[in-house]
Amino acid sequence: MTIEEMKERGLLLLECISGSKAYGLATAESDTDIRGVFYLSKEQFYGMNYIPQLSNESNDIVYYELGKFIELLAKNNPNILELLKTPEDCILYKHPLMEQIREEIFLSRLCQQTFGNYAMTQVKKARGLNKKILNPVEKERKSVLDFCYVVQGQGSVPVKDFLTKHQMKQEDCGLSSIAHMREVYGLYHDPKQSYKGIVQSEKANDISLSSIPKEARPVAIMSFNKSGYSSYCRDYREYWEWVEKRNDARYQNTLSHGKNYDAKNMMHTFRLLAMAEEIGKEGTVRVRRPERDFLLNIKKGAFDYEALVEQAEQRINEIEEIYQQSPLPVAPDLKKVEALLVRMRRELY
């Protein structure tokens, strides 16, 4: 079933503008995100093809089936709780039955974790971007040979330099393990032997061991930093996947403010922390943000990264104290939640 088919069949229960426009944080570059709720026909619901969610390719438009929506509310999912309290000017359609879903049925001390953990996820994303900007990875990928070194005097030299100095080809070399020495090998050289080389190809992910004649003597002792190579491969993959998928407009904004962090992520960190604090103190979700100027200044890069991280961590500690004294229940009453869902489905069917 497509979104269009769902609407044509009259299965829509809620449709809202969400995200920055609902928060009151939209700028000229902001997209319009749509979120909503639908229900399945009786035949589909009782059948074998339950559809929990409908969305477009970019996930800018997402609709949750009623059961999935209630389930996520019961888990105090921040995005779903926000949808429940969307400002009136952002509600495009609301079925009268949706009035039965009230925030007091769902709000609990789980919000400390869901909103707080979500906020810390944003901090980690900002840290990750900070690392990527300050430590770019060259496009030309290093090979196993770049992580191999031979003993020389009281230190070591890259195996590539060693081979060049002695006019050796890596293809004419052979390696053998040295007992009781991890990732340390005897390096042999003989163009007349059928050695496998240090590596079998430039794209190899490990060194190659060869059969070495008993009378052969090593020309050097070589070490392969395998853990360093594995870490490099992971960083290389993550960096270039990020380059491929990154939002260029947001990235250019990050570069322009010169603070080397994703300012939009940090803005949402403080929005989530403020909402967590309000829920713990007041027992309500406030989507339209009163601290709009402060949040937009974060997005513009008006603050230093480390200062924001320190402030965020301090607020998380304060929120923990708030929830220790909060009158909210530990978790939603699942019997009441289930009774609500059953009642709504009966009215729909």
Tab-separated table of C-alpha atoms in Angstrom:
chain	number	residue	atom	x	y	z
A	1	MET	CA	0.000	0.000	0.000
A	2	THR	CA	1.324	3.438	-0.918
A	3	ILE	CA	0.763	6.720	0.911
A	4	GLU	CA	-1.573	7.818	-1.863
A	5	GLU	CA	-3.619	4.613	-1.617
A	6	MET	CA	-3.845	4.963	2.156
A	7	LYS	CA	-5.295	8.456	1.799
A	8	GLU	CA	-7.647	7.509	-1.028
A	9	ARG	CA	-9.089	4.721	1.127
A	10	GLY	CA	-9.779	7.135	3.989
A	11	LEU	CA	-7.372	5.495	6.437
A	12	LEU	CA	-5.591	8.683	7.555
A	13	LEU	CA	-5.872	9.575	11.254
A	14	LEU	CA	-3.276	12.316	11.675
A	15	GLU	CA	-1.056	14.393	9.403
A	16	CYS	CA	1.340	17.050	10.670
A	17	ILE	CA	4.251	19.227	9.693
A	18	SER	CA	7.079	18.145	11.989
A	19	GLY	CA	10.751	18.880	12.552
A	20	SER	CA	12.222	22.372	12.502
A	21	LYS	CA	9.002	24.044	11.358
A	22	ALA	CA	7.082	22.559	14.282
A	23	TYR	CA	9.883	23.507	16.699
A	24	GLY	CA	9.851	27.096	15.412
A	25	LEU	CA	13.475	26.679	14.310
A	26	ALA	CA	13.046	26.683	10.538
A	27	THR	CA	15.367	28.684	8.326
A	28	ALA	CA	15.306	29.314	4.573
A	29	GLU	CA	17.181	26.032	3.996
A	30	SER	CA	14.842	23.884	6.118
A	31	ASP	CA	12.918	21.054	4.476
A	32	THR	CA	9.269	20.307	5.224
A	33	ASP	CA	8.957	17.033	7.115
A	34	ILE	CA	5.577	15.338	7.319
A	35	ARG	CA	4.624	12.779	9.969
A	36	GLY	CA	1.303	11.101	10.564
A	37	VAL	CA	-0.772	8.148	11.711
A	38	PHE	CA	-2.999	5.779	9.742
A	39	TYR	CA	-4.904	2.569	10.382
A	40	LEU	CA	-5.357	-0.562	8.337
A	41	SER	CA	-8.671	-1.806	7.034
A	42	LYS	CA	-10.143	-4.642	9.079
A	43	GLU	CA	-9.201	-7.168	6.417
A	44	GLN	CA	-5.588	-5.980	6.276
A	45	PHE	CA	-5.253	-5.848	10.053
A	46	TYR	CA	-6.564	-9.396	10.486
A	47	GLY	CA	-4.626	-10.638	7.455
A	48	MET	CA	-1.009	-11.686	7.034
A	49	ASN	CA	0.463	-8.439	5.690
A	50	TYR	CA	0.540	-6.033	8.610
A	51	ILE	CA	2.013	-2.685	7.522
A	52	PRO	CA	3.627	-0.835	10.452
A	53	GLN	CA	4.826	2.201	8.505
A	54	LEU	CA	4.544	4.045	5.195
A	55	SER	CA	7.179	6.480	3.932
A	56	ASN	CA	8.651	8.091	0.849
A	57	GLU	CA	12.175	7.293	-0.380
A	58	SER	CA	13.863	10.102	1.535
A	59	ASN	CA	11.885	9.462	4.754
A	60	ASP	CA	10.845	13.115	4.791
A	61	ILE	CA	7.268	11.815	4.855
A	62	VAL	CA	6.448	9.029	7.320
A	63	TYR	CA	3.136	7.621	8.586
A	64	TYR	CA	2.845	5.101	11.438
A	65	GLU	CA	0.095	2.523	11.717
A	66	LEU	CA	-2.008	3.150	14.824
A	67	GLY	CA	-0.661	0.115	16.707
A	68	LYS	CA	2.935	1.044	15.943
A	69	PHE	CA	2.255	4.642	16.961
A	70	ILE	CA	0.834	3.567	20.329
A	71	GLU	CA	3.721	1.142	20.858
A	72	LEU	CA	6.290	3.905	20.294
A	73	LEU	CA	4.375	6.272	22.563
A	74	ALA	CA	4.502	3.634	25.298
A	75	LYS	CA	8.278	3.535	24.863
A	76	ASN	CA	8.389	7.339	25.244
A	77	ASN	CA	10.005	7.749	21.840
A	78	PRO	CA	10.834	11.488	21.520
A	79	ASN	CA	9.790	11.896	17.873
A	80	ILE	CA	6.453	10.209	18.522
A	81	LEU	CA	5.689	12.147	21.705
A	82	GLU	CA	6.420	15.328	19.754
A	83	LEU	CA	3.939	14.258	17.089
A	84	LEU	CA	1.296	13.814	19.774
A	85	LYS	CA	1.744	17.469	20.841
A	86	THR	CA	2.239	19.122	17.444
A	87	PRO	CA	1.310	22.851	17.498
A	88	GLU	CA	-2.115	23.589	16.026
A	89	ASP	CA	-0.694	25.584	13.102
A	90	CYS	CA	1.253	22.495	11.985
A	91	ILE	CA	-1.659	20.033	12.087
A	92	LEU	CA	-2.876	19.368	8.548
A	93	TYR	CA	-5.518	16.775	9.483
A	94	LYS	CA	-6.663	15.195	12.736
A	95	HIS	CA	-9.369	12.542	13.070
A	96	PRO	CA	-11.610	13.146	16.134
A	97	LEU	CA	-10.652	9.709	17.462
A	98	MET	CA	-7.077	10.932	17.998
A	99	GLU	CA	-8.322	13.150	20.850
A	100	GLN	CA	-8.435	9.997	22.981
A	101	ILE	CA	-4.632	9.784	22.922
A	102	ARG	CA	-3.494	12.080	25.743
A	103	GLU	CA	0.052	12.667	26.872
A	104	GLU	CA	-0.685	11.936	30.548
A	105	ILE	CA	-1.364	8.296	29.631
A	106	PHE	CA	2.172	7.910	28.291
A	107	LEU	CA	4.612	10.332	29.923
A	108	SER	CA	6.911	8.638	32.405
A	109	ARG	CA	10.412	8.696	33.791
A	110	LEU	CA	11.493	6.732	30.728
A	111	CYS	CA	11.819	10.169	29.118
A	112	GLN	CA	15.009	10.745	31.079
A	113	GLN	CA	16.607	7.941	29.082
A	114	THR	CA	14.876	8.348	25.723
A	115	PHE	CA	15.353	12.112	25.459
A	116	GLY	CA	18.708	12.079	27.280
A	117	ASN	CA	20.145	9.180	25.269
A	118	TYR	CA	18.892	10.773	22.069
A	119	ALA	CA	20.650	13.989	23.080
A	120	MET	CA	23.895	12.147	23.791
A	121	THR	CA	23.609	10.470	20.390
A	122	GLN	CA	23.615	13.942	18.873
A	123	VAL	CA	26.718	14.845	20.923
A	124	LYS	CA	28.471	11.725	19.629
A	125	LYS	CA	27.496	12.640	16.074
A	126	ALA	CA	28.952	16.101	16.612
A	127	ARG	CA	32.124	14.569	18.054
A	128	GLY	CA	32.329	12.195	15.089
A	129	LEU	CA	32.067	15.035	12.598
A	130	ASN	CA	34.633	17.031	14.574
A	131	LYS	CA	37.040	14.097	14.250
A	132	LYS	CA	36.377	13.710	10.510
A	133	ILE	CA	36.953	17.401	9.787
A	134	LEU	CA	40.160	17.599	11.818
A	135	ASN	CA	41.468	14.211	10.624
A	136	PRO	CA	40.572	13.778	6.945
A	137	VAL	CA	41.536	10.476	5.293
A	138	GLU	CA	43.407	10.611	1.990
A	139	LYS	CA	41.477	9.227	-0.978
A	140	GLU	CA	44.372	6.980	-2.017
A	141	ARG	CA	43.980	3.926	0.175
A	142	LYS	CA	47.001	2.596	2.055
A	143	SER	CA	47.966	-1.053	1.694
A	144	VAL	CA	49.203	-3.756	4.050
A	145	LEU	CA	52.788	-2.825	3.092
A	146	ASP	CA	52.297	0.625	4.631
A	147	PHE	CA	51.896	-1.074	8.018
A	148	CYS	CA	54.962	-3.303	7.750
A	149	TYR	CA	58.323	-2.383	9.330
A	150	VAL	CA	61.723	-4.038	9.571
A	151	VAL	CA	64.114	-3.902	12.521
A	152	GLN	CA	67.054	-1.597	11.926
A	153	GLY	CA	69.548	-0.780	14.664
A	154	GLN	CA	67.620	0.122	17.790
A	155	GLY	CA	64.523	1.135	15.819
A	156	SER	CA	62.640	0.275	12.652
A	157	VAL	CA	62.069	1.535	9.117
A	158	PRO	CA	59.106	1.066	6.767
A	159	VAL	CA	59.478	-2.120	4.750
A	160	LYS	CA	58.930	-0.106	1.547
A	161	ASP	CA	62.012	2.024	2.355
A	162	PHE	CA	64.005	-1.098	3.218
A	163	LEU	CA	63.122	-2.764	-0.096
A	164	THR	CA	63.970	0.367	-2.101
A	165	LYS	CA	67.313	0.803	-0.376
A	166	HIS	CA	68.329	-2.807	-1.075
A	167	GLN	CA	66.783	-2.867	-4.572
A	168	MET	CA	64.402	-5.679	-3.708
A	169	LYS	CA	60.904	-6.368	-4.996
A	170	GLN	CA	58.268	-7.416	-2.514
A	171	GLU	CA	57.165	-10.108	-4.974
A	172	ASP	CA	60.580	-11.814	-4.596
A	173	CYS	CA	60.288	-11.937	-0.816
A	174	GLY	CA	58.973	-14.614	1.491
A	175	LEU	CA	57.790	-14.477	5.072
A	176	SER	CA	57.855	-17.087	7.811
A	177	SER	CA	56.434	-16.913	11.327
A	178	ILE	CA	58.777	-16.660	14.293
A	179	ALA	CA	57.784	-18.854	17.216
A	180	HIS	CA	56.351	-17.055	20.257
A	181	MET	CA	56.456	-13.673	18.487
A	182	ARG	CA	53.067	-12.357	17.401
A	183	GLU	CA	52.927	-10.547	14.038
A	184	VAL	CA	56.723	-10.743	13.725
A	185	TYR	CA	58.207	-12.578	10.738
A	186	GLY	CA	61.468	-13.538	9.153
A	187	LEU	CA	61.866	-11.702	5.825
A	188	TYR	CA	63.611	-13.679	3.087
A	189	HIS	CA	64.636	-12.607	-0.399
A	190	ASP	CA	65.499	-14.743	-3.391
A	191	PRO	CA	64.228	-14.063	-6.929
A	192	LYS	CA	64.952	-17.718	-7.803
A	193	GLN	CA	62.579	-19.075	-5.153
A	194	SER	CA	58.819	-19.335	-5.636
A	195	TYR	CA	58.053	-17.073	-2.701
A	196	LYS	CA	54.542	-15.649	-2.419
A	197	GLY	CA	55.707	-12.127	-1.728
A	198	ILE	CA	54.982	-10.069	1.370
A	199	VAL	CA	51.482	-9.592	-0.043
A	200	GLN	CA	49.931	-11.317	-3.033
A	201	SER	CA	48.392	-8.108	-4.399
A	202	GLU	CA	48.031	-4.402	-3.590
A	203	LYS	CA	44.443	-5.071	-2.479
A	204	ALA	CA	45.375	-7.879	-0.068
A	205	ASN	CA	44.173	-7.492	3.530
A	206	ASP	CA	46.891	-9.603	5.125
A	207	ILE	CA	50.510	-10.652	4.622
A	208	SER	CA	51.380	-13.955	2.877
A	209	LEU	CA	53.491	-16.748	4.355
A	210	SER	CA	55.806	-18.777	2.133
A	211	SER	CA	57.524	-22.147	2.388
A	212	ILE	CA	61.117	-21.327	3.266
A	213	PRO	CA	64.049	-23.716	2.581
A	214	LYS	CA	65.834	-24.836	5.763
A	215	GLU	CA	69.171	-23.442	4.632
A	216	ALA	CA	67.771	-19.947	3.887
A	217	ARG	CA	68.648	-17.061	6.158
A	218	PRO	CA	66.431	-14.015	6.711
A	219	VAL	CA	67.577	-10.656	5.386
A	220	ALA	CA	65.553	-8.848	8.061
A	221	ILE	CA	62.980	-9.218	10.815
A	222	MET	CA	59.632	-7.695	9.866
A	223	SER	CA	56.606	-6.702	11.920
A	224	PHE	CA	53.078	-6.225	10.553
A	225	ASN	CA	50.912	-3.824	12.586
A	226	LYS	CA	47.705	-5.725	11.868
A	227	SER	CA	45.570	-3.926	14.448
A	228	GLY	CA	46.733	-0.567	13.095
A	229	TYR	CA	45.855	-1.656	9.562
A	230	SER	CA	42.386	-2.839	10.691
A	231	SER	CA	41.732	0.488	12.444
A	232	TYR	CA	42.852	2.379	9.358
A	233	CYS	CA	40.529	0.323	7.110
A	234	ARG	CA	37.599	1.067	9.412
A	235	ASP	CA	38.385	4.787	9.522
A	236	TYR	CA	38.879	4.883	5.749
A	237	ARG	CA	35.532	3.180	5.100
A	238	GLU	CA	33.626	5.342	7.592
A	239	TYR	CA	35.199	8.565	6.332
A	240	TRP	CA	34.490	8.014	2.637
A	241	GLU	CA	31.001	6.650	3.298
A	242	TRP	CA	30.379	9.849	5.259
A	243	VAL	CA	31.756	11.965	2.382
A	244	GLU	CA	29.456	10.161	-0.057
A	245	LYS	CA	26.331	10.508	2.073
A	246	ARG	CA	26.871	13.828	3.841
A	247	ASN	CA	24.460	16.703	3.368
A	248	ASP	CA	26.652	19.214	1.517
A	249	ALA	CA	24.593	22.228	2.587
A	250	ARG	CA	24.986	21.294	6.265
A	251	TYR	CA	28.651	20.481	5.769
A	252	GLN	CA	29.361	23.823	4.107
A	253	ASN	CA	27.560	25.524	6.994
A	254	THR	CA	29.839	23.628	9.390
A	255	LEU	CA	32.912	24.824	7.504
A	256	SER	CA	31.623	28.394	7.254
A	257	HIS	CA	31.146	28.886	10.985
A	258	GLY	CA	34.621	27.422	11.551
A	259	LYS	CA	33.824	25.537	14.758
A	260	ASN	CA	34.257	22.066	13.189
A	261	TYR	CA	31.080	20.424	14.497
A	262	ASP	CA	27.641	19.745	13.082
A	263	ALA	CA	25.808	22.735	14.506
A	264	LYS	CA	22.390	21.318	13.633
A	265	ASN	CA	23.053	18.190	15.679
A	266	MET	CA	24.206	20.310	18.607
A	267	MET	CA	21.125	22.509	18.332
A	268	HIS	CA	18.883	19.445	18.612
A	269	THR	CA	20.945	18.180	21.549
A	270	PHE	CA	19.981	21.248	23.586
A	271	ARG	CA	16.386	21.147	22.340
A	272	LEU	CA	16.054	17.549	23.555
A	273	LEU	CA	17.663	18.342	26.890
A	274	ALA	CA	15.293	21.268	27.443
A	275	MET	CA	12.296	19.088	26.582
A	276	ALA	CA	13.492	16.328	28.928
A	277	GLU	CA	13.772	18.880	31.734
A	278	GLU	CA	10.264	20.237	31.062
A	279	ILE	CA	8.740	16.762	31.037
A	280	GLY	CA	10.423	15.895	34.341
A	281	LYS	CA	9.379	19.158	36.020
A	282	GLU	CA	6.017	19.966	34.413
A	283	GLY	CA	4.786	16.656	33.006
A	284	THR	CA	4.189	18.036	29.521
A	285	VAL	CA	5.770	18.030	26.049
A	286	ARG	CA	6.434	21.461	24.575
A	287	VAL	CA	7.250	21.175	20.872
A	288	ARG	CA	7.413	24.867	19.898
A	289	ARG	CA	10.621	26.004	21.542
A	290	PRO	CA	10.673	29.189	23.661
A	291	GLU	CA	14.519	29.327	23.614
A	292	ARG	CA	14.492	29.747	19.823
A	293	ASP	CA	17.192	32.442	19.648
A	294	PHE	CA	19.646	30.421	21.757
A	295	LEU	CA	19.090	27.304	19.642
A	296	LEU	CA	19.475	29.152	16.344
A	297	ASN	CA	22.681	30.740	17.624
A	298	ILE	CA	24.022	27.222	18.225
A	299	LYS	CA	23.067	26.338	14.662
A	300	LYS	CA	24.957	29.413	13.417
A	301	GLY	CA	28.095	28.293	15.253
A	302	ALA	CA	28.094	31.083	17.824
A	303	PHE	CA	29.562	28.854	20.556
A	304	ASP	CA	32.724	26.783	20.908
A	305	TYR	CA	32.338	23.038	20.570
A	306	GLU	CA	33.983	21.999	23.841
A	307	ALA	CA	31.969	24.564	25.804
A	308	LEU	CA	28.717	23.185	24.357
A	309	VAL	CA	29.671	19.588	25.131
A	310	GLU	CA	30.564	20.533	28.696
A	311	GLN	CA	27.263	22.372	29.103
A	312	ALA	CA	25.308	19.439	27.649
A	313	GLU	CA	26.938	16.966	30.019
A	314	GLN	CA	26.204	19.263	32.965
A	315	ARG	CA	22.532	19.506	31.986
A	316	ILE	CA	22.291	15.727	31.706
A	317	ASN	CA	23.445	15.473	35.332
A	318	GLU	CA	20.861	18.081	36.362
A	319	ILE	CA	18.119	16.192	34.515
A	320	GLU	CA	19.031	13.028	36.405
A	321	GLU	CA	18.372	14.860	39.690
A	322	ILE	CA	15.066	16.238	38.348
A	323	TYR	CA	13.793	12.775	37.446
A	324	GLN	CA	14.753	11.357	40.823
A	325	GLN	CA	12.197	13.750	42.325
A	326	SER	CA	9.671	13.685	39.464
A	327	PRO	CA	6.071	12.598	40.228
A	328	LEU	CA	5.907	10.838	36.856
A	329	PRO	CA	5.414	7.048	36.919
A	330	VAL	CA	8.430	4.856	36.291
A	331	ALA	CA	6.853	3.693	33.007
A	332	PRO	CA	3.435	3.958	31.318
A	333	ASP	CA	0.659	1.657	32.550
A	334	LEU	CA	0.629	-0.846	29.685
A	335	LYS	CA	-2.807	-2.193	30.638
A	336	LYS	CA	-4.285	1.287	30.179
A	337	VAL	CA	-2.354	1.735	26.954
A	338	GLU	CA	-3.629	-1.573	25.586
A	339	ALA	CA	-7.197	-0.786	26.642
A	340	LEU	CA	-6.944	2.531	24.764
A	341	LEU	CA	-5.734	0.842	21.595
A	342	VAL	CA	-8.441	-1.839	21.759
A	343	ARG	CA	-11.128	0.801	22.295
A	344	MET	CA	-9.904	2.857	19.332
A	345	ARG	CA	-9.780	-0.141	17.014
A	346	ARG	CA	-13.309	-1.152	17.998
A	347	GLU	CA	-14.563	2.295	17.128
A	348	LEU	CA	-12.708	2.255	13.809
A	349	TYR	CA	-13.964	-1.208	12.838
